[in-house]
mmCIF file of C-alpha atoms in Angstrom:
data_model
loop_
_atom_site.group_PDB
_atom_site.id
_atom_site.type_symbol
_atom_site.label_atom_id
_atom_site.label_comp_id
_atom_site.label_asym_id
_atom_site.label_seq_id
_atom_site.Cartn_x
_atom_site.Cartn_y
_atom_site.Cartn_z
ATOM 1 C CA MET A 105 -8.543 47.369 65.534
ATOM 2 C CA GLY A 106 -5.455 45.210 66.732
ATOM 3 C CA LEU A 107 -3.583 42.778 69.306
ATOM 4 C CA PHE A 108 -1.681 46.022 70.071
ATOM 5 C CA PRO A 109 -2.303 49.533 69.250
ATOM 6 C CA LYS A 110 -0.329 51.576 67.636
ATOM 7 C CA ALA A 111 0.883 54.949 69.652
ATOM 8 C CA ARG A 112 -1.002 58.322 68.789
ATOM 9 C CA GLY A 113 1.684 59.877 66.598
ATOM 10 C CA ALA A 114 3.591 57.032 65.588
ATOM 11 C CA THR A 115 4.122 56.941 62.249
ATOM 12 C CA PRO A 116 5.539 53.759 60.280
ATOM 13 C CA GLN A 117 9.362 54.141 59.295
ATOM 14 C CA PRO A 118 10.601 53.031 56.373
ATOM 15 C CA GLU A 119 12.272 49.278 55.333
ATOM 16 C CA PRO A 120 15.992 50.328 55.115
ATOM 17 C CA GLU A 121 17.154 49.461 51.897
ATOM 18 C CA PRO A 122 19.595 46.139 51.319
ATOM 19 C CA GLU A 123 23.262 47.261 50.607
ATOM 20 C CA PRO A 124 24.470 46.185 47.148
ATOM 21 C CA GLU A 125 26.655 43.581 47.854
ATOM 22 C CA PRO A 126 30.309 43.355 46.476
ATOM 23 C CA GLU A 127 31.728 42.327 44.255
ATOM 24 C CA PRO A 128 33.896 39.539 44.318
ATOM 25 C CA GLU A 129 37.432 40.179 43.795
ATOM 26 C CA GLN A 130 39.392 38.748 41.309
ATOM 27 C CA GLU A 131 42.336 36.974 41.723
ATOM 28 C CA GLN A 132 45.177 38.132 39.942
ATOM 29 C CA ASP A 133 47.556 35.922 38.588
ATOM 30 C CA PRO A 134 51.019 35.719 39.557
ATOM 31 C CA ASP A 135 52.558 35.363 36.418
ATOM 32 C CA ASP A 136 51.045 39.238 35.374
ATOM 33 C CA VAL A 137 51.904 41.079 38.886
ATOM 34 C CA ASP A 138 54.189 44.130 38.387
ATOM 35 C CA VAL A 139 57.054 42.244 40.850
ATOM 36 C CA GLU A 140 58.624 46.326 40.511
ATOM 37 C CA GLU A 141 55.682 48.423 41.449
ATOM 38 C CA LEU A 142 55.030 45.431 44.569
ATOM 39 C CA ARG A 143 58.348 45.996 45.509
ATOM 40 C CA GLN A 144 58.075 49.081 45.342
ATOM 41 C CA GLN A 145 55.056 49.319 48.312
ATOM 42 C CA GLY A 146 56.532 46.984 50.557
ATOM 43 C CA LYS A 147 55.147 44.680 49.368
ATOM 44 C CA LYS A 148 55.572 40.381 48.243
ATOM 45 C CA ARG A 149 55.154 38.324 45.062
ATOM 46 C CA PRO A 150 51.702 36.277 45.922
ATOM 47 C CA LYS A 151 52.716 32.687 45.960
ATOM 48 C CA LYS A 152 50.751 30.513 43.718
ATOM 49 C CA LYS A 153 48.884 28.288 45.448
ATOM 50 C CA ALA A 154 48.832 24.325 44.207
ATOM 51 C CA GLY A 155 46.958 24.148 40.821
ATOM 52 C CA GLN A 156 48.606 26.990 39.692
ATOM 53 C CA PHE A 157 51.504 25.044 38.446
ATOM 54 C CA ALA A 158 51.838 23.786 35.806
ATOM 55 C CA GLY A 159 51.010 19.976 35.600
ATOM 56 C CA ALA A 160 49.743 19.912 38.225
ATOM 57 C CA LYS A 161 46.601 18.614 37.410
ATOM 58 C CA GLU A 162 48.290 16.173 35.648
ATOM 59 C CA VAL A 163 50.572 14.464 38.039
ATOM 60 C CA ALA A 164 47.749 14.319 40.527
ATOM 61 C CA SER A 165 45.690 12.121 37.903
ATOM 62 C CA ARG A 166 48.750 10.385 37.647
ATOM 63 C CA ASN A 167 49.256 9.561 40.912
ATOM 64 C CA LYS A 168 45.734 8.060 41.326
ATOM 65 C CA LYS A 169 45.670 6.057 38.462
ATOM 66 C CA LYS A 170 48.581 4.736 40.275
ATOM 67 C CA GLY A 171 46.683 3.867 43.300
ATOM 68 C CA LYS A 172 44.324 2.730 41.422
ATOM 69 C CA ASP A 173 45.986 0.316 39.384
ATOM 70 C CA LYS A 174 47.722 -1.703 43.073
ATOM 71 C CA VAL A 175 43.916 -1.730 43.900
ATOM 72 C CA SER A 176 42.714 -3.247 40.905
ATOM 73 C CA ARG A 177 45.706 -5.362 40.816
ATOM 74 C CA GLU A 178 44.582 -7.143 44.284
ATOM 75 C CA ASN A 179 41.756 -6.978 43.664
ATOM 76 C CA MET A 180 41.489 -8.997 40.157
ATOM 77 C CA LEU A 181 43.438 -11.567 41.530
ATOM 78 C CA LEU A 182 41.609 -12.511 44.557
ATOM 79 C CA GLY A 183 38.431 -11.666 41.708
ATOM 80 C CA ARG A 184 40.820 -14.763 39.897
ATOM 81 C CA LEU A 185 40.550 -16.927 43.065
ATOM 82 C CA GLU A 186 36.975 -15.871 43.849
ATOM 83 C CA LYS A 187 35.314 -16.850 40.702
ATOM 84 C CA GLN A 188 37.302 -20.773 41.131
ATOM 85 C CA GLY A 189 35.102 -21.572 44.164
ATOM 86 C CA GLU A 190 37.364 -24.316 45.804
ATOM 87 C CA ALA A 191 39.604 -25.491 43.095
ATOM 88 C CA TYR A 192 41.326 -21.698 43.806
ATOM 89 C CA LYS A 193 44.153 -24.451 46.316
ATOM 90 C CA GLN A 194 44.669 -24.836 42.955
ATOM 91 C CA ASP A 195 46.239 -22.254 40.489
ATOM 92 C CA GLY A 196 49.850 -21.441 42.487
ATOM 93 C CA ASP A 197 50.192 -18.858 39.488
ATOM 94 C CA THR A 198 47.737 -16.557 41.004
ATOM 95 C CA LEU A 199 48.602 -17.623 44.605
ATOM 96 C CA LEU A 200 52.242 -16.831 43.880
ATOM 97 C CA GLU A 201 51.430 -13.635 42.475
ATOM 98 C CA LEU A 202 49.303 -12.263 44.948
ATOM 99 C CA ALA A 203 51.651 -13.592 47.654
ATOM 100 C CA ALA A 204 54.550 -11.223 45.966
ATOM 101 C CA LEU A 205 52.071 -8.481 45.899
ATOM 102 C CA TYR A 206 51.689 -8.854 49.612
ATOM 103 C CA GLU A 207 55.753 -9.004 50.464
ATOM 104 C CA GLU A 208 55.971 -5.983 48.563
ATOM 105 C CA ARG A 209 53.712 -4.424 50.564
ATOM 106 C CA ALA A 210 54.967 -5.258 53.437
ATOM 107 C CA ARG A 211 51.723 -7.912 55.031
ATOM 108 C CA TRP A 212 53.680 -10.809 56.254
ATOM 109 C CA GLY A 213 51.063 -11.943 57.522
ATOM 110 C CA GLN A 214 48.550 -12.278 53.957
ATOM 111 C CA ALA A 215 51.892 -12.908 52.075
ATOM 112 C CA ILE A 216 53.250 -16.639 54.327
ATOM 113 C CA HIS A 217 49.342 -17.542 53.579
ATOM 114 C CA TYR A 218 49.402 -17.800 50.159
ATOM 115 C CA TYR A 219 52.552 -18.109 50.217
ATOM 116 C CA LYS A 220 52.035 -21.575 52.123
ATOM 117 C CA LEU A 221 49.749 -21.982 49.969
ATOM 118 C CA ALA A 222 51.211 -21.651 46.227
ATOM 119 C CA LEU A 223 53.870 -24.048 47.722
ATOM 120 C CA ARG A 224 51.302 -26.808 47.976
ATOM 121 C CA ALA A 225 49.258 -25.862 44.688
ATOM 122 C CA SER A 226 53.016 -26.087 43.077
ATOM 123 C CA PRO A 227 55.683 -28.516 45.176
ATOM 124 C CA ASP A 228 57.605 -28.293 41.975
ATOM 125 C CA SER A 229 58.299 -25.067 42.070
ATOM 126 C CA ARG A 230 59.295 -25.242 45.894
ATOM 127 C CA GLU A 231 62.835 -23.411 45.143
ATOM 128 C CA ALA A 232 61.429 -20.399 44.141
ATOM 129 C CA ILE A 233 58.740 -20.364 46.636
ATOM 130 C CA VAL A 234 60.767 -21.551 49.952
ATOM 131 C CA PRO A 235 62.886 -18.199 49.920
ATOM 132 C CA GLY A 236 60.320 -15.792 49.567
ATOM 133 C CA LEU A 237 57.881 -17.542 52.115
ATOM 134 C CA ALA A 238 61.876 -17.837 54.336
ATOM 135 C CA ASN A 239 61.604 -13.643 53.700
ATOM 136 C CA ALA A 240 58.034 -13.192 55.097
ATOM 137 C CA TYR A 241 58.448 -15.479 58.354
ATOM 138 C CA PHE A 242 61.437 -13.695 59.348
ATOM 139 C CA GLU A 243 60.444 -10.235 58.568
ATOM 140 C CA HIS A 244 56.912 -11.597 60.059
ATOM 141 C CA GLU A 245 59.736 -12.542 63.262
ATOM 142 C CA MET A 246 58.500 -16.270 62.602
ATOM 143 C CA PHE A 247 62.016 -17.024 63.781
ATOM 144 C CA GLU A 248 62.229 -20.860 63.620
ATOM 145 C CA GLU A 249 59.658 -21.412 60.745
ATOM 146 C CA ALA A 250 62.021 -19.090 59.152
ATOM 147 C CA GLN A 251 65.168 -20.853 60.091
ATOM 148 C CA PHE A 252 63.843 -24.728 59.024
ATOM 149 C CA LEU A 253 63.501 -23.382 55.320
ATOM 150 C CA TYR A 254 66.943 -21.126 55.075
ATOM 151 C CA GLN A 255 68.777 -24.087 56.776
ATOM 152 C CA ASP A 256 66.506 -26.068 53.422
ATOM 153 C CA ALA A 257 67.513 -23.750 50.938
ATOM 154 C CA VAL A 258 71.354 -23.817 51.003
ATOM 155 C CA LYS A 259 71.395 -27.219 50.450
ATOM 156 C CA LYS A 260 69.878 -26.167 46.946
ATOM 157 C CA PRO A 261 72.811 -24.765 44.607
ATOM 158 C CA ALA A 262 70.689 -21.480 43.200
ATOM 159 C CA HIS A 263 70.122 -21.044 46.907
ATOM 160 C CA VAL A 264 73.715 -21.155 48.312
ATOM 161 C CA ARG A 265 75.202 -18.560 46.848
ATOM 162 C CA SER A 266 72.870 -15.756 48.172
ATOM 163 C CA PRO A 267 73.074 -13.234 50.597
ATOM 164 C CA ARG A 268 70.227 -12.459 52.202
ATOM 165 C CA VAL A 269 70.062 -16.377 53.150
ATOM 166 C CA TRP A 270 73.130 -16.310 54.629
ATOM 167 C CA TYR A 271 72.440 -13.005 56.905
ATOM 168 C CA HIS A 272 68.886 -13.702 57.443
ATOM 169 C CA LEU A 273 70.482 -17.168 59.428
ATOM 170 C CA GLY A 274 73.541 -15.293 60.882
ATOM 171 C CA VAL A 275 70.761 -12.861 62.408
ATOM 172 C CA ILE A 276 68.803 -15.698 64.124
ATOM 173 C CA TYR A 277 71.810 -18.390 65.684
ATOM 174 C CA GLU A 278 72.178 -14.286 66.920
ATOM 175 C CA ARG A 279 69.374 -14.290 68.840
ATOM 176 C CA GLN A 280 69.234 -17.682 70.232
ATOM 177 C CA LEU A 281 72.670 -17.539 71.248
ATOM 178 C CA LYS A 282 74.976 -19.801 68.965
ATOM 179 C CA TRP A 283 77.689 -16.973 68.682
ATOM 180 C CA GLU A 284 80.110 -19.710 67.142
ATOM 181 C CA ILE A 285 78.079 -20.410 63.805
ATOM 182 C CA ALA A 286 76.227 -17.481 63.651
ATOM 183 C CA GLU A 287 79.767 -15.696 63.779
ATOM 184 C CA TYR A 288 79.774 -17.493 60.255
ATOM 185 C CA CYS A 289 76.685 -17.184 58.856
ATOM 186 C CA LEU A 290 77.046 -13.512 58.909
ATOM 187 C CA ARG A 291 81.336 -13.340 57.490
ATOM 188 C CA HIS A 292 79.644 -15.832 54.734
ATOM 189 C CA SER A 293 77.298 -13.366 53.857
ATOM 190 C CA LEU A 294 80.164 -10.229 53.329
ATOM 191 C CA THR A 295 81.781 -12.605 51.206
ATOM 192 C CA LEU A 296 79.001 -12.642 48.514
ATOM 193 C CA LEU A 297 77.940 -9.994 46.573
ATOM 194 C CA PRO A 298 76.316 -7.870 46.647
ATOM 195 C CA PRO A 299 76.640 -6.970 50.541
ATOM 196 C CA LEU A 300 73.311 -6.147 50.776
ATOM 197 C CA GLU A 301 74.660 -2.260 51.637
ATOM 198 C CA ARG A 302 74.280 -3.969 55.493
ATOM 199 C CA ASP A 303 77.606 -4.341 55.353
ATOM 200 C CA VAL A 304 78.126 -1.958 58.572
ATOM 201 C CA GLU A 305 75.111 -3.912 60.758
ATOM 202 C CA ILE A 306 77.373 -6.944 59.926
ATOM 203 C CA HIS A 307 80.234 -5.529 61.174
ATOM 204 C CA CYS A 308 78.905 -4.776 64.740
ATOM 205 C CA ARG A 309 76.896 -7.848 64.860
ATOM 206 C CA LEU A 310 80.242 -9.742 63.608
ATOM 207 C CA ALA A 311 81.951 -7.893 66.804
ATOM 208 C CA THR A 312 79.480 -8.867 69.327
ATOM 209 C CA CYS A 313 79.854 -12.583 68.756
ATOM 210 C CA SER A 314 83.524 -12.352 68.747
ATOM 211 C CA ASN A 315 83.002 -9.733 71.762
ATOM 212 C CA ARG A 316 80.897 -13.105 73.284
ATOM 213 C CA LEU A 317 83.100 -15.618 71.853
ATOM 214 C CA GLY A 318 86.178 -13.676 73.724
ATOM 215 C CA HIS A 319 87.584 -13.359 70.035
ATOM 216 C CA THR A 320 88.857 -9.609 71.447
ATOM 217 C CA ALA A 321 91.640 -9.587 68.534
ATOM 218 C CA GLY A 322 88.570 -10.397 65.571
ATOM 219 C CA ALA A 323 85.816 -7.787 67.893
ATOM 220 C CA VAL A 324 88.330 -4.828 67.085
ATOM 221 C CA ALA A 325 88.711 -5.635 63.670
ATOM 222 C CA SER A 326 85.012 -5.849 63.154
ATOM 223 C CA GLN A 327 84.222 -2.598 65.159
ATOM 224 C CA LYS A 328 87.330 -1.250 62.668
ATOM 225 C CA SER A 329 85.499 -2.152 59.626
ATOM 226 C CA ALA A 330 82.159 -1.049 60.947
ATOM 227 C CA CYS A 331 83.520 2.376 60.984
ATOM 228 C CA SER A 332 85.324 2.365 57.489
ATOM 229 C CA SER A 333 82.214 0.930 56.063
ATOM 230 C CA SER A 334 80.426 3.535 58.021
ATOM 231 C CA SER A 335 82.144 7.168 56.793
ATOM 232 C CA SER A 336 83.382 5.385 52.903
ATOM 233 C CA SER A 337 79.300 4.655 52.541
ATOM 234 C CA SER A 338 78.653 8.653 53.619
ATOM 235 C CA SER A 339 81.611 9.889 51.386
ATOM 236 C CA SER A 340 80.069 7.887 48.177
ATOM 237 C CA SER A 341 76.798 9.002 49.480
ATOM 238 C CA SER A 342 77.509 12.753 49.357
ATOM 239 C CA SER A 343 79.451 12.802 46.252
ATOM 240 C CA SER A 344 76.825 11.163 44.609
ATOM 241 C CA ALA A 345 74.362 13.841 46.425
ATOM 242 C CA SER A 346 77.074 16.633 44.844
ATOM 243 C CA ALA A 347 77.163 15.260 41.628
ATOM 244 C CA LYS A 348 73.382 15.255 41.158
ATOM 245 C CA GLN A 349 73.396 19.193 42.431
#
């Protein structure tokens, strides 16, 4: 006799049979659907999933490989330096390549670090290294360091025709409220081709400089030039877009 006696006349109920599990519905390929039949039923054609598009796997694997290539390049360069121990400071080529990689990714602090190491390792390559270092200083908002290097760069024939050098110098002098020399540098950057695709911005900065110097006519002329450059750039972009269509 168990702990809980059975009630009189109680008979055990049969256990319910388990219900059969429904078979999983097979997804229909959207390309095999009868569109006319769906339209008569008031339904819409099923959308394709991401994996059903032609070439989706190929695109995903290509993008994944592209990301791995970028990471592997950085790791390869860092590993090359690490193997050299303390002698890595003399490998100017690898240091410069690593600095350019970080500049490409807008990681300015690291770019500055490796540009400076490359400059120490290869002082004979100063003319090739200084523009990248100056640009990294400028983008990192270390304007005094950038100004020193730009002033040195414009003395060299290789850099005197660089619109970027003159434009950045103009911006730095504008921040220092040195309106006259800022105006000169900005105007000089416009005379060099290509105009960095910043002609509207440069004209606006020139208008500010002229206004600060009391040159009202020059300020008005720069504002008009900015408006005309803006309209021409917008028309060219719309025409290129229509040409693509």
